[in-house]
mmCIF file with all atom_site columns, C-alpha atoms in Angstrom:
data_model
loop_
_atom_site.group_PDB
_atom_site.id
_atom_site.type_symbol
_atom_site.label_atom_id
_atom_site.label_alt_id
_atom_site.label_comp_id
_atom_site.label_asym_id
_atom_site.label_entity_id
_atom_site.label_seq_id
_atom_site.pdbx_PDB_ins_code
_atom_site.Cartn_x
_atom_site.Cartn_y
_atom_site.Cartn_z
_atom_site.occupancy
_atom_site.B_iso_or_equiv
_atom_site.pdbx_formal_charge
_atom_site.auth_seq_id
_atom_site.auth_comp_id
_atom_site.auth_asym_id
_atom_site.auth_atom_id
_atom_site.pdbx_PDB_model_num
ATOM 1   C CA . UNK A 1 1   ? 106.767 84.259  98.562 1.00 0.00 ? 1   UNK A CA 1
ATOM 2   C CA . UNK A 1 2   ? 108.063 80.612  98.620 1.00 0.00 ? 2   UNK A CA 1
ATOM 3   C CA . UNK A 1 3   ? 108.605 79.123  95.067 1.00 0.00 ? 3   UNK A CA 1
ATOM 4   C CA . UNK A 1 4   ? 108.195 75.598  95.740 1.00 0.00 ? 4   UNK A CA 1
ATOM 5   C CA . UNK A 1 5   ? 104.919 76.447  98.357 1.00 0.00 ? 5   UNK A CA 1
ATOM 6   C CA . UNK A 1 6   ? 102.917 78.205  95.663 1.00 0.00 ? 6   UNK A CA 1
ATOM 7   C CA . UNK A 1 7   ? 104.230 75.615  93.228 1.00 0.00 ? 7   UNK A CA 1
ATOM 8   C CA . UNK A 1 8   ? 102.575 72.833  95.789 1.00 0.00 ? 8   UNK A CA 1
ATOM 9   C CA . UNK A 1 9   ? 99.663  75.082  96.302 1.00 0.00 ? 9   UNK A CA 1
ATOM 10  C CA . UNK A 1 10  ? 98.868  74.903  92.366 1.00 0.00 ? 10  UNK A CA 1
ATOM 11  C CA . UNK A 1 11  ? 98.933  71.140  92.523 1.00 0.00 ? 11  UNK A CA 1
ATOM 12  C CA . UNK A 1 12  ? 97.004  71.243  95.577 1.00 0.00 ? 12  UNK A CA 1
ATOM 13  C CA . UNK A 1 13  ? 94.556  73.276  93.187 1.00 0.00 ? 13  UNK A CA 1
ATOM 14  C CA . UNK A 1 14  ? 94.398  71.341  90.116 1.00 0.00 ? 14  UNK A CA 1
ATOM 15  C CA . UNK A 1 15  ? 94.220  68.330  92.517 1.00 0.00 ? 15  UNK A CA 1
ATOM 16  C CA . UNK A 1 16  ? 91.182  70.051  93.783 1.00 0.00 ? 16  UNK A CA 1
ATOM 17  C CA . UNK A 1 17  ? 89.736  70.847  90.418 1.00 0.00 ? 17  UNK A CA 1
ATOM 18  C CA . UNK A 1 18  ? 89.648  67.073  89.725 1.00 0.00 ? 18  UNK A CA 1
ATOM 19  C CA . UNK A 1 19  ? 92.498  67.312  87.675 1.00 0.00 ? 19  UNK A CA 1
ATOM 20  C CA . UNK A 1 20  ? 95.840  65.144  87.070 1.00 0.00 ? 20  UNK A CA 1
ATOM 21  C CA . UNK A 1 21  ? 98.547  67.698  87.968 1.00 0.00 ? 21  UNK A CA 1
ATOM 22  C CA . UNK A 1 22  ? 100.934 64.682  86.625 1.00 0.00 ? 22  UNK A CA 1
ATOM 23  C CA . UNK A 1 23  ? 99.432  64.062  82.594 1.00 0.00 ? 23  UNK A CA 1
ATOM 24  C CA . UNK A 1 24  ? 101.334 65.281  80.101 1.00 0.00 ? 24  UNK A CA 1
ATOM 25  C CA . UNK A 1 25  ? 99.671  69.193  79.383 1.00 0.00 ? 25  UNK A CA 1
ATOM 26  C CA . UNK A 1 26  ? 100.002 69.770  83.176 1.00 0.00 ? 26  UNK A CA 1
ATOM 27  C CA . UNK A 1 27  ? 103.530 68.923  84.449 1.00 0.00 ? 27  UNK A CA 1
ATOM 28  C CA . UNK A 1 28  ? 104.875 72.039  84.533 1.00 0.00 ? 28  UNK A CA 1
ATOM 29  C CA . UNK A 1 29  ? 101.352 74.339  85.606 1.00 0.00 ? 29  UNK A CA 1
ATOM 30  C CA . UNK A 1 30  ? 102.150 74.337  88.898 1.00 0.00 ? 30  UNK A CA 1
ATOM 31  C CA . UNK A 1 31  ? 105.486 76.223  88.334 1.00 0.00 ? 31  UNK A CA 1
ATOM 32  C CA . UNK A 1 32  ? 105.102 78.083  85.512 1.00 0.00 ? 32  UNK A CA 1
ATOM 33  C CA . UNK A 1 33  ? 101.674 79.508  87.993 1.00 0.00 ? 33  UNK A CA 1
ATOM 34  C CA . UNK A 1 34  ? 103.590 79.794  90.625 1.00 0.00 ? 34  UNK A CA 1
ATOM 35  C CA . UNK A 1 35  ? 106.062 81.932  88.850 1.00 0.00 ? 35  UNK A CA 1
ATOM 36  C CA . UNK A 1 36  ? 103.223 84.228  87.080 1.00 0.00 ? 36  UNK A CA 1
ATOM 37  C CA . UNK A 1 37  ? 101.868 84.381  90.262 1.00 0.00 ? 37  UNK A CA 1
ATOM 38  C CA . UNK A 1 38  ? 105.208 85.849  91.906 1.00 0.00 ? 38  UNK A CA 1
ATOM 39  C CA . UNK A 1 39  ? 105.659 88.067  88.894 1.00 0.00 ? 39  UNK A CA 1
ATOM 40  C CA . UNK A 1 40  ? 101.657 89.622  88.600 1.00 0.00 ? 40  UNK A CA 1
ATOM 41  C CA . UNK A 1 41  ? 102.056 90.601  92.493 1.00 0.00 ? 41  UNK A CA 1
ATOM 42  C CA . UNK A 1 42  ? 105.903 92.172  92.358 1.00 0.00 ? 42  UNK A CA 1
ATOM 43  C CA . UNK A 1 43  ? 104.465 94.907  93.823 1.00 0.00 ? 43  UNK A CA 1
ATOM 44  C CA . UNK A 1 44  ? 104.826 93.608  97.202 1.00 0.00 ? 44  UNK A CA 1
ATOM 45  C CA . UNK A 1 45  ? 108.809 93.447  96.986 1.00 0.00 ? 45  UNK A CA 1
ATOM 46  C CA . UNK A 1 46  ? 109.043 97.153  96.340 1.00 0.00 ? 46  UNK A CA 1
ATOM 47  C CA . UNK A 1 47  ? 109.170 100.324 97.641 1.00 0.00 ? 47  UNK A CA 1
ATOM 48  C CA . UNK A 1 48  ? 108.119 104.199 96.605 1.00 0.00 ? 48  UNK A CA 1
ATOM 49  C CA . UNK A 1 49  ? 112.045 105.218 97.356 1.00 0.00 ? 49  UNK A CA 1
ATOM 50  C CA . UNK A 1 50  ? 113.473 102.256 95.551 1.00 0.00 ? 50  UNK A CA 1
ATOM 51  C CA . UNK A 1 51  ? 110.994 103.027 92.375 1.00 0.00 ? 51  UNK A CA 1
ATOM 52  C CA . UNK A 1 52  ? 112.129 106.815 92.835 1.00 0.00 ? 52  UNK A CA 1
ATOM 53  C CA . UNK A 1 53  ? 115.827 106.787 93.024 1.00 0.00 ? 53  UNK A CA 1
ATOM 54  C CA . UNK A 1 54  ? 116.007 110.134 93.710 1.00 0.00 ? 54  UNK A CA 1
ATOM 55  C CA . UNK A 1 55  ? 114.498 110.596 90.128 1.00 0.00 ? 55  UNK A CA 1
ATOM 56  C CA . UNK A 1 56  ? 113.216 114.250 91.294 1.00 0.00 ? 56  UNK A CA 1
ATOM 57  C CA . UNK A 1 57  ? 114.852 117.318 89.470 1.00 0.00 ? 57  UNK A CA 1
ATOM 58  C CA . UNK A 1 58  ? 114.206 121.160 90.408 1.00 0.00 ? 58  UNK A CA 1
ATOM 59  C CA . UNK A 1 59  ? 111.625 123.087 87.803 1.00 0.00 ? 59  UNK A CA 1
ATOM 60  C CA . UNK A 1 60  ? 110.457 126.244 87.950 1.00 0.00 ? 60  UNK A CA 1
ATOM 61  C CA . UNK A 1 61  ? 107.189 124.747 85.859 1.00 0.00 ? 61  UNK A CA 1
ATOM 62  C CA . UNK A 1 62  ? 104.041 124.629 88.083 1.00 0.00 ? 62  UNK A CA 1
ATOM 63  C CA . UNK A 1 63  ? 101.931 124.285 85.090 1.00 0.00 ? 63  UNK A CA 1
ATOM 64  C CA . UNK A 1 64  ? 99.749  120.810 85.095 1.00 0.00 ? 64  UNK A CA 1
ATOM 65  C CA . UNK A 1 65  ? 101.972 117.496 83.853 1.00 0.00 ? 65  UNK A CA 1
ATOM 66  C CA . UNK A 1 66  ? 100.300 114.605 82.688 1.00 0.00 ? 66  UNK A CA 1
ATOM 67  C CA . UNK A 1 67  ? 100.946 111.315 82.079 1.00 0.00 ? 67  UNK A CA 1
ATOM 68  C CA . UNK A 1 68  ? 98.058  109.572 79.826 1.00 0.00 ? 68  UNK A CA 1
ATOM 69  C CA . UNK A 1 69  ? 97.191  105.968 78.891 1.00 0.00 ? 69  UNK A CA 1
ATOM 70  C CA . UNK A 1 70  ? 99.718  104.309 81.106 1.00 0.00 ? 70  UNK A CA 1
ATOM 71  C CA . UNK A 1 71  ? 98.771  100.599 80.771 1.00 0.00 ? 71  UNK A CA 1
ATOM 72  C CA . UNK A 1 72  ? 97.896  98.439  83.850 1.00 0.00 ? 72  UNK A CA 1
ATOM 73  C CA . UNK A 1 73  ? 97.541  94.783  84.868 1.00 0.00 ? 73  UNK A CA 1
ATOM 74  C CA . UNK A 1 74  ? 96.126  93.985  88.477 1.00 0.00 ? 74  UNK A CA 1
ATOM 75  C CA . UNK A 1 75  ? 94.492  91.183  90.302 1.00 0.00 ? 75  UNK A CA 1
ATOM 76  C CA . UNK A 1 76  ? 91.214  91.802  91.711 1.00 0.00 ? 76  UNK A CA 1
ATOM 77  C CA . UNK A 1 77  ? 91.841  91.354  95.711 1.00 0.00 ? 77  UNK A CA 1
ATOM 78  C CA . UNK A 1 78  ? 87.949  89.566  95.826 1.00 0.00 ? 78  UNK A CA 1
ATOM 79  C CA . UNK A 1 79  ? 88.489  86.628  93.018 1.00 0.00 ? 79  UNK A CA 1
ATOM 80  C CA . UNK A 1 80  ? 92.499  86.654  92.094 1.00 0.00 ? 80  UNK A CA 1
ATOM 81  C CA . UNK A 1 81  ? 91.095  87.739  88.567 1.00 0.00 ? 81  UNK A CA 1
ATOM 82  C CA . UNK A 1 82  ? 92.899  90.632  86.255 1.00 0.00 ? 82  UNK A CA 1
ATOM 83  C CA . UNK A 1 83  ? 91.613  94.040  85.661 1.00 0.00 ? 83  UNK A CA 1
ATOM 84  C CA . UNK A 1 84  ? 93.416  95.461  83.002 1.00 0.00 ? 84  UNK A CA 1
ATOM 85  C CA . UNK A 1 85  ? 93.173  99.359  82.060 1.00 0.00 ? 85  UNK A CA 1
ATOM 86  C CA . UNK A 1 86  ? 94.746  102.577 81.986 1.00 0.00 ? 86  UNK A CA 1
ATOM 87  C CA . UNK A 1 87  ? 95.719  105.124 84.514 1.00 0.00 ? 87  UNK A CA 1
ATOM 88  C CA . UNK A 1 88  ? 96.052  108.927 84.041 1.00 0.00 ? 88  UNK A CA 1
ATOM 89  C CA . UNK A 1 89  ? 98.210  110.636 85.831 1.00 0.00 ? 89  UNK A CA 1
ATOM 90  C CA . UNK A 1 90  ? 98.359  114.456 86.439 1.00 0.00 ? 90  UNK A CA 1
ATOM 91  C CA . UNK A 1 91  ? 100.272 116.759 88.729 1.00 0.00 ? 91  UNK A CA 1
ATOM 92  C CA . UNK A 1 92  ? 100.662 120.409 89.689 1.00 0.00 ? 92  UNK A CA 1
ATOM 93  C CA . UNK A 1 93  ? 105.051 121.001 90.285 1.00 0.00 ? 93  UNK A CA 1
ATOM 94  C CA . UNK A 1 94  ? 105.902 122.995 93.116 1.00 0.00 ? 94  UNK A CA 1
ATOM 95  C CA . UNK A 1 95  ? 109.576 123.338 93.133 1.00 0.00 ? 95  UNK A CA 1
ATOM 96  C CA . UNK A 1 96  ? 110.257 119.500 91.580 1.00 0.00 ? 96  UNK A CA 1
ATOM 97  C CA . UNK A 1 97  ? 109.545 117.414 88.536 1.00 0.00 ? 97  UNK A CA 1
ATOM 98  C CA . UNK A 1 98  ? 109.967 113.814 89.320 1.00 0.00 ? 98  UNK A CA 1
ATOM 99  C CA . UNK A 1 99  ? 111.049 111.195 85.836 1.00 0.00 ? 99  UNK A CA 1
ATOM 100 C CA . UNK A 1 100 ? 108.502 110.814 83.502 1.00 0.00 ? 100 UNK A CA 1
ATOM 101 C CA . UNK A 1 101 ? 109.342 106.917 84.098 1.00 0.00 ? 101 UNK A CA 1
ATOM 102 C CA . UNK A 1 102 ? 108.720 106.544 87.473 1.00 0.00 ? 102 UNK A CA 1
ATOM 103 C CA . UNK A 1 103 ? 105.441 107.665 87.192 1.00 0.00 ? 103 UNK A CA 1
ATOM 104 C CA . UNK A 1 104 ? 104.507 104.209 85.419 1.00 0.00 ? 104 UNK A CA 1
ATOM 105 C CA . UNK A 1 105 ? 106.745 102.560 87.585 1.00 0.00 ? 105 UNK A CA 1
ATOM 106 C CA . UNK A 1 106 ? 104.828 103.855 90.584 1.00 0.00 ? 106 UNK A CA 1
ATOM 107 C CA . UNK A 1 107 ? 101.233 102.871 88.824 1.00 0.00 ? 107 UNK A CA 1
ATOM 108 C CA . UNK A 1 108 ? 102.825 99.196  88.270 1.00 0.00 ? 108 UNK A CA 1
ATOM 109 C CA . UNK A 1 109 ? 104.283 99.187  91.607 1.00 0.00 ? 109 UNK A CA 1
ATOM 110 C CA . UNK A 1 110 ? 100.655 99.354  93.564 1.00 0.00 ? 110 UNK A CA 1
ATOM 111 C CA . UNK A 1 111 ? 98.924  97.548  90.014 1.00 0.00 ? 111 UNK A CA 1
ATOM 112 C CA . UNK A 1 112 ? 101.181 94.439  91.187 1.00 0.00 ? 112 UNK A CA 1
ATOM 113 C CA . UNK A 1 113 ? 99.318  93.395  94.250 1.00 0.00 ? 113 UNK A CA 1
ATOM 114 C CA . UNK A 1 114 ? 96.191  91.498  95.007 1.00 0.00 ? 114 UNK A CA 1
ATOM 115 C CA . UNK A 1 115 ? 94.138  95.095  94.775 1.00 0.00 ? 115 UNK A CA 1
ATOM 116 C CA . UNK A 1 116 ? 90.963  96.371  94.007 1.00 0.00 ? 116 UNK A CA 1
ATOM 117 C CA . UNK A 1 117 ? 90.319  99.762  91.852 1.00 0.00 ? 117 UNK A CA 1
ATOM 118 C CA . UNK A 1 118 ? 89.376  101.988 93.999 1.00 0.00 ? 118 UNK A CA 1
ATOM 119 C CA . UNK A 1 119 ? 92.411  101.506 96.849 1.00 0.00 ? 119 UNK A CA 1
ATOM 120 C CA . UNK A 1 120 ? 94.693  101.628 93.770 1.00 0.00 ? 120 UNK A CA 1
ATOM 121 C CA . UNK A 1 121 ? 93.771  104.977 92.590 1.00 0.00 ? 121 UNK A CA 1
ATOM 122 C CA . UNK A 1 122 ? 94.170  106.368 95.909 1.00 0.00 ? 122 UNK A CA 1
ATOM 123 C CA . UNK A 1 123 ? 97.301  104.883 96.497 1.00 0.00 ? 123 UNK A CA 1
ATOM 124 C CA . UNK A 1 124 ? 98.920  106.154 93.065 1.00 0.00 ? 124 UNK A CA 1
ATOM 125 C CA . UNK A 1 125 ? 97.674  109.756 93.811 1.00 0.00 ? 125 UNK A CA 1
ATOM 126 C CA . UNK A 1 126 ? 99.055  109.687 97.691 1.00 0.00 ? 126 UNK A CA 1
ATOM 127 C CA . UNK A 1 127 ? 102.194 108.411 96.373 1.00 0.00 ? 127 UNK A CA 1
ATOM 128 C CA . UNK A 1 128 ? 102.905 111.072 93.553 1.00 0.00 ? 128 UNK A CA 1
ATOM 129 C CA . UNK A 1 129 ? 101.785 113.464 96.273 1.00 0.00 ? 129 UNK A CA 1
ATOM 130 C CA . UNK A 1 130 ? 104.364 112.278 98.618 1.00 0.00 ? 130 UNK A CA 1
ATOM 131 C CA . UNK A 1 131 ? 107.171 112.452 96.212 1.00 0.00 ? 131 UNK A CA 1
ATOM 132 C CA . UNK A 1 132 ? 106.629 115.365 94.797 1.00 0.00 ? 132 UNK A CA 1
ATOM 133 C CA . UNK A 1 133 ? 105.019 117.513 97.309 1.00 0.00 ? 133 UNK A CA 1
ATOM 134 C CA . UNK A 1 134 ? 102.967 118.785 94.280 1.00 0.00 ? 134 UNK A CA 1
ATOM 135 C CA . UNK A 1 135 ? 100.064 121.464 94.448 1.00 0.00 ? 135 UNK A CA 1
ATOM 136 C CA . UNK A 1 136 ? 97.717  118.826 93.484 1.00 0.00 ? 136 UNK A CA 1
ATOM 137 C CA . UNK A 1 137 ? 97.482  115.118 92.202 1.00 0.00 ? 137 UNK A CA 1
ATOM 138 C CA . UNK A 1 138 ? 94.970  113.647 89.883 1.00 0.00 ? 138 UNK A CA 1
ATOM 139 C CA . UNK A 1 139 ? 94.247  109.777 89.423 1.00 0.00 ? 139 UNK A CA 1
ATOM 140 C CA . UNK A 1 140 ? 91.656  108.243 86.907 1.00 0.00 ? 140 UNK A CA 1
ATOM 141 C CA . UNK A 1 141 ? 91.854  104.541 86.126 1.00 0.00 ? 141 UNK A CA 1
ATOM 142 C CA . UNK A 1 142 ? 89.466  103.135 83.530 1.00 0.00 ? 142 UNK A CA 1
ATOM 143 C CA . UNK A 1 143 ? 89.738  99.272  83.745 1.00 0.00 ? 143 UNK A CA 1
ATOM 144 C CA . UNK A 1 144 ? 88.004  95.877  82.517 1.00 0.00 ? 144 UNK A CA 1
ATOM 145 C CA . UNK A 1 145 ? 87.434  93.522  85.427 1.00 0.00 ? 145 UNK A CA 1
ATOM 146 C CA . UNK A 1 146 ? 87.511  89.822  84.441 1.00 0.00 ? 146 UNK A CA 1
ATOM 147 C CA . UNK A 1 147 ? 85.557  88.896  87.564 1.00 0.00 ? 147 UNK A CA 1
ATOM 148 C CA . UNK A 1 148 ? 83.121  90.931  86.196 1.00 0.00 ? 148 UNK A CA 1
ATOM 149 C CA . UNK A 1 149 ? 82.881  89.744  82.611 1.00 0.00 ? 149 UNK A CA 1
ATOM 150 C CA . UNK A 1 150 ? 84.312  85.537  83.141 1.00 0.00 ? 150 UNK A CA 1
ATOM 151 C CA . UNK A 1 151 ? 82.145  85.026  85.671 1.00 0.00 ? 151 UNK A CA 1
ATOM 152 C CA . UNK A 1 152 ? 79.018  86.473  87.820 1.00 0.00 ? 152 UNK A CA 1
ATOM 153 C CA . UNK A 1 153 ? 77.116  88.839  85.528 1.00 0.00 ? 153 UNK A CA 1
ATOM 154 C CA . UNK A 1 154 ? 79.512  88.181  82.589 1.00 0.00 ? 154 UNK A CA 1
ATOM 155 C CA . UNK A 1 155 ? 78.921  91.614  81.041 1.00 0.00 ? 155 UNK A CA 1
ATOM 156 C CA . UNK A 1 156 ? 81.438  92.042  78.655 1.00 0.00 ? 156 UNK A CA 1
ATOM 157 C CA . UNK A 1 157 ? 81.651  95.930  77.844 1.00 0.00 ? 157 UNK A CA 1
ATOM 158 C CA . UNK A 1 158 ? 81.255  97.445  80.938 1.00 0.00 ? 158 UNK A CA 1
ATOM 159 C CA . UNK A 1 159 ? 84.506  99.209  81.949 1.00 0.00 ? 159 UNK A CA 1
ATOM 160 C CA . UNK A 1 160 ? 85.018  101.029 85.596 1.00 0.00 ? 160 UNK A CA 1
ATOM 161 C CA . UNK A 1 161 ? 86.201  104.562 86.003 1.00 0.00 ? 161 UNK A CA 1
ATOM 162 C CA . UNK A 1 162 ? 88.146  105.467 89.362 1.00 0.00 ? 162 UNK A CA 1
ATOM 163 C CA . UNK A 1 163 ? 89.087  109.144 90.094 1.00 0.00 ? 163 UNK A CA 1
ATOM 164 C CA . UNK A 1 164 ? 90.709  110.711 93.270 1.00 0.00 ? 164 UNK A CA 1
ATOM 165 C CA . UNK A 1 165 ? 91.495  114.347 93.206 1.00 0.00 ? 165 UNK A CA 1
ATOM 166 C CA . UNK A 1 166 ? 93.970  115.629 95.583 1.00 0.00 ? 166 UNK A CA 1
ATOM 167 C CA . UNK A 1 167 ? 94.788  119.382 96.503 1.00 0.00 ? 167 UNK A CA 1
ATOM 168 C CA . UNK A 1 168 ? 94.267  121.791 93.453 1.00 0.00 ? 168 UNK A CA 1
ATOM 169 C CA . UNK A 1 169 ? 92.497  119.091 91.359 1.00 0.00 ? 169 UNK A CA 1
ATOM 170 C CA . UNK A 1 170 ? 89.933  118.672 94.501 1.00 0.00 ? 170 UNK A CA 1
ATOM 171 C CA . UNK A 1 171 ? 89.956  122.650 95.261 1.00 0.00 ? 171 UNK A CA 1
ATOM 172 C CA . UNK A 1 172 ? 89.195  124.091 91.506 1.00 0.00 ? 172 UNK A CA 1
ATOM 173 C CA . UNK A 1 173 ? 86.201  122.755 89.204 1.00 0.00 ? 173 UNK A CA 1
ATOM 174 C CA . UNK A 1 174 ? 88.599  124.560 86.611 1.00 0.00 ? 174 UNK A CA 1
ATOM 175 C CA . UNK A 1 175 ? 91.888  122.739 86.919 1.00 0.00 ? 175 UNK A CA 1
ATOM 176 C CA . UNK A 1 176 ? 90.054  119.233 87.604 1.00 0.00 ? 176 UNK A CA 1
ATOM 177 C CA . UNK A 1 177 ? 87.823  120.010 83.947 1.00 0.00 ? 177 UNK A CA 1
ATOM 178 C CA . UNK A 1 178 ? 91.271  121.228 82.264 1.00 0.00 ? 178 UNK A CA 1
ATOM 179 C CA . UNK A 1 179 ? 92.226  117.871 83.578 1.00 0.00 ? 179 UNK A CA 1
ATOM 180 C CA . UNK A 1 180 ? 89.833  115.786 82.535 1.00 0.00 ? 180 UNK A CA 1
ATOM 181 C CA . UNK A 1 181 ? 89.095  117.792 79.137 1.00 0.00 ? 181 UNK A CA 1
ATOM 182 C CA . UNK A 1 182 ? 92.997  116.793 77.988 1.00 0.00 ? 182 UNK A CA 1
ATOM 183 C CA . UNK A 1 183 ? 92.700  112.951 79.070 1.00 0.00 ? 183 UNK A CA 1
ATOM 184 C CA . UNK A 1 184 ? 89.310  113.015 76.894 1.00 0.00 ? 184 UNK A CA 1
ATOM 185 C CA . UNK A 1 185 ? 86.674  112.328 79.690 1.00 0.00 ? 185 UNK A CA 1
#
């Protein structure tokens, strides 16, 4: 991602917009968007094993972790808008516990890409799956979509709920409610 060609690109935009990229509120858009830009899609630069470190430690627990309320900011992949939420985050160990860190890291690793919901929950439960080789792997995301309430319908409460369920969360209506009961849903 070229600095000065998103910083061009923004001109090119406010150009487009019928705007004067050079009067006094606007000299500096076109950088200071460029850099948000760079910074809101990060994702792209990084990696699951960079993220990880080898942050995985040996546990005799196989009892359910969870990680609730971890805050994210995305950009809708349809109309470069944010969706801003929460993801919950569950596992079953088998063998490993991996930091409690990197388990937001991972959720702002996929968050920071051009994304939509749906993809994103899937690719945070795959990922803790592949780290951790756990039993099982819940995902739910609960998220305001700003292309949904700036523009289009403009509804402004609706919120959307993603969920993927992976091994012992998918296989037992009793683990996925025990879940789901203790993330309040």
């Amino acid at each position: 991602m070229s600095l000065e060609n998103l910083t061009q690109n923004y001109e090119s935009i406010l150009l487009n917009l019928g705007e004067n990229p050079k009067r006094g509120g606007l000299l500096d858009t076109p950088l200071r968007a460029a850099k948000a830009m760079q910074f809101l899609c990060l994702g792209y630069k990084l990696s699951l094993g960079e993220i990880v470190n080898n942050a995985l430690f040996e546990s005799d627990s196989d009892e359910m972790v969870i990680v609730k309320d971890i805050e994210l900011y995305s950009l809708c992949e349809h109309h470069m808008l944010p969706f801003i939420g929460k993801a919950h985050v569950a596992y079953m160990p088998t063998g490993k516990v991996i930091g409690l860190s990197k388990i937001a890291r991972i959720v702002d690793m996929f968050a920071r890409r051009l994304q939509i919901q749906e993809n994103l929950t899937r690719q945070i439960a795959e990922a803790i799956q592949e780290v951790t080789d756990a039993g099982g792997v819940a995902v739910v995301i609960e998220a305001k979509h700003m292309c949904m309430m700036m523009r289009g319908v403009e509804k402004q409460n609706s919120s959307m709920y993603t969920s993927v369920m992976l091994g012992a969360f998918r296989e037992s209506g009793n683990t996925r409610q025990e879940f789901l009961q203790l993330i309040g849903k």
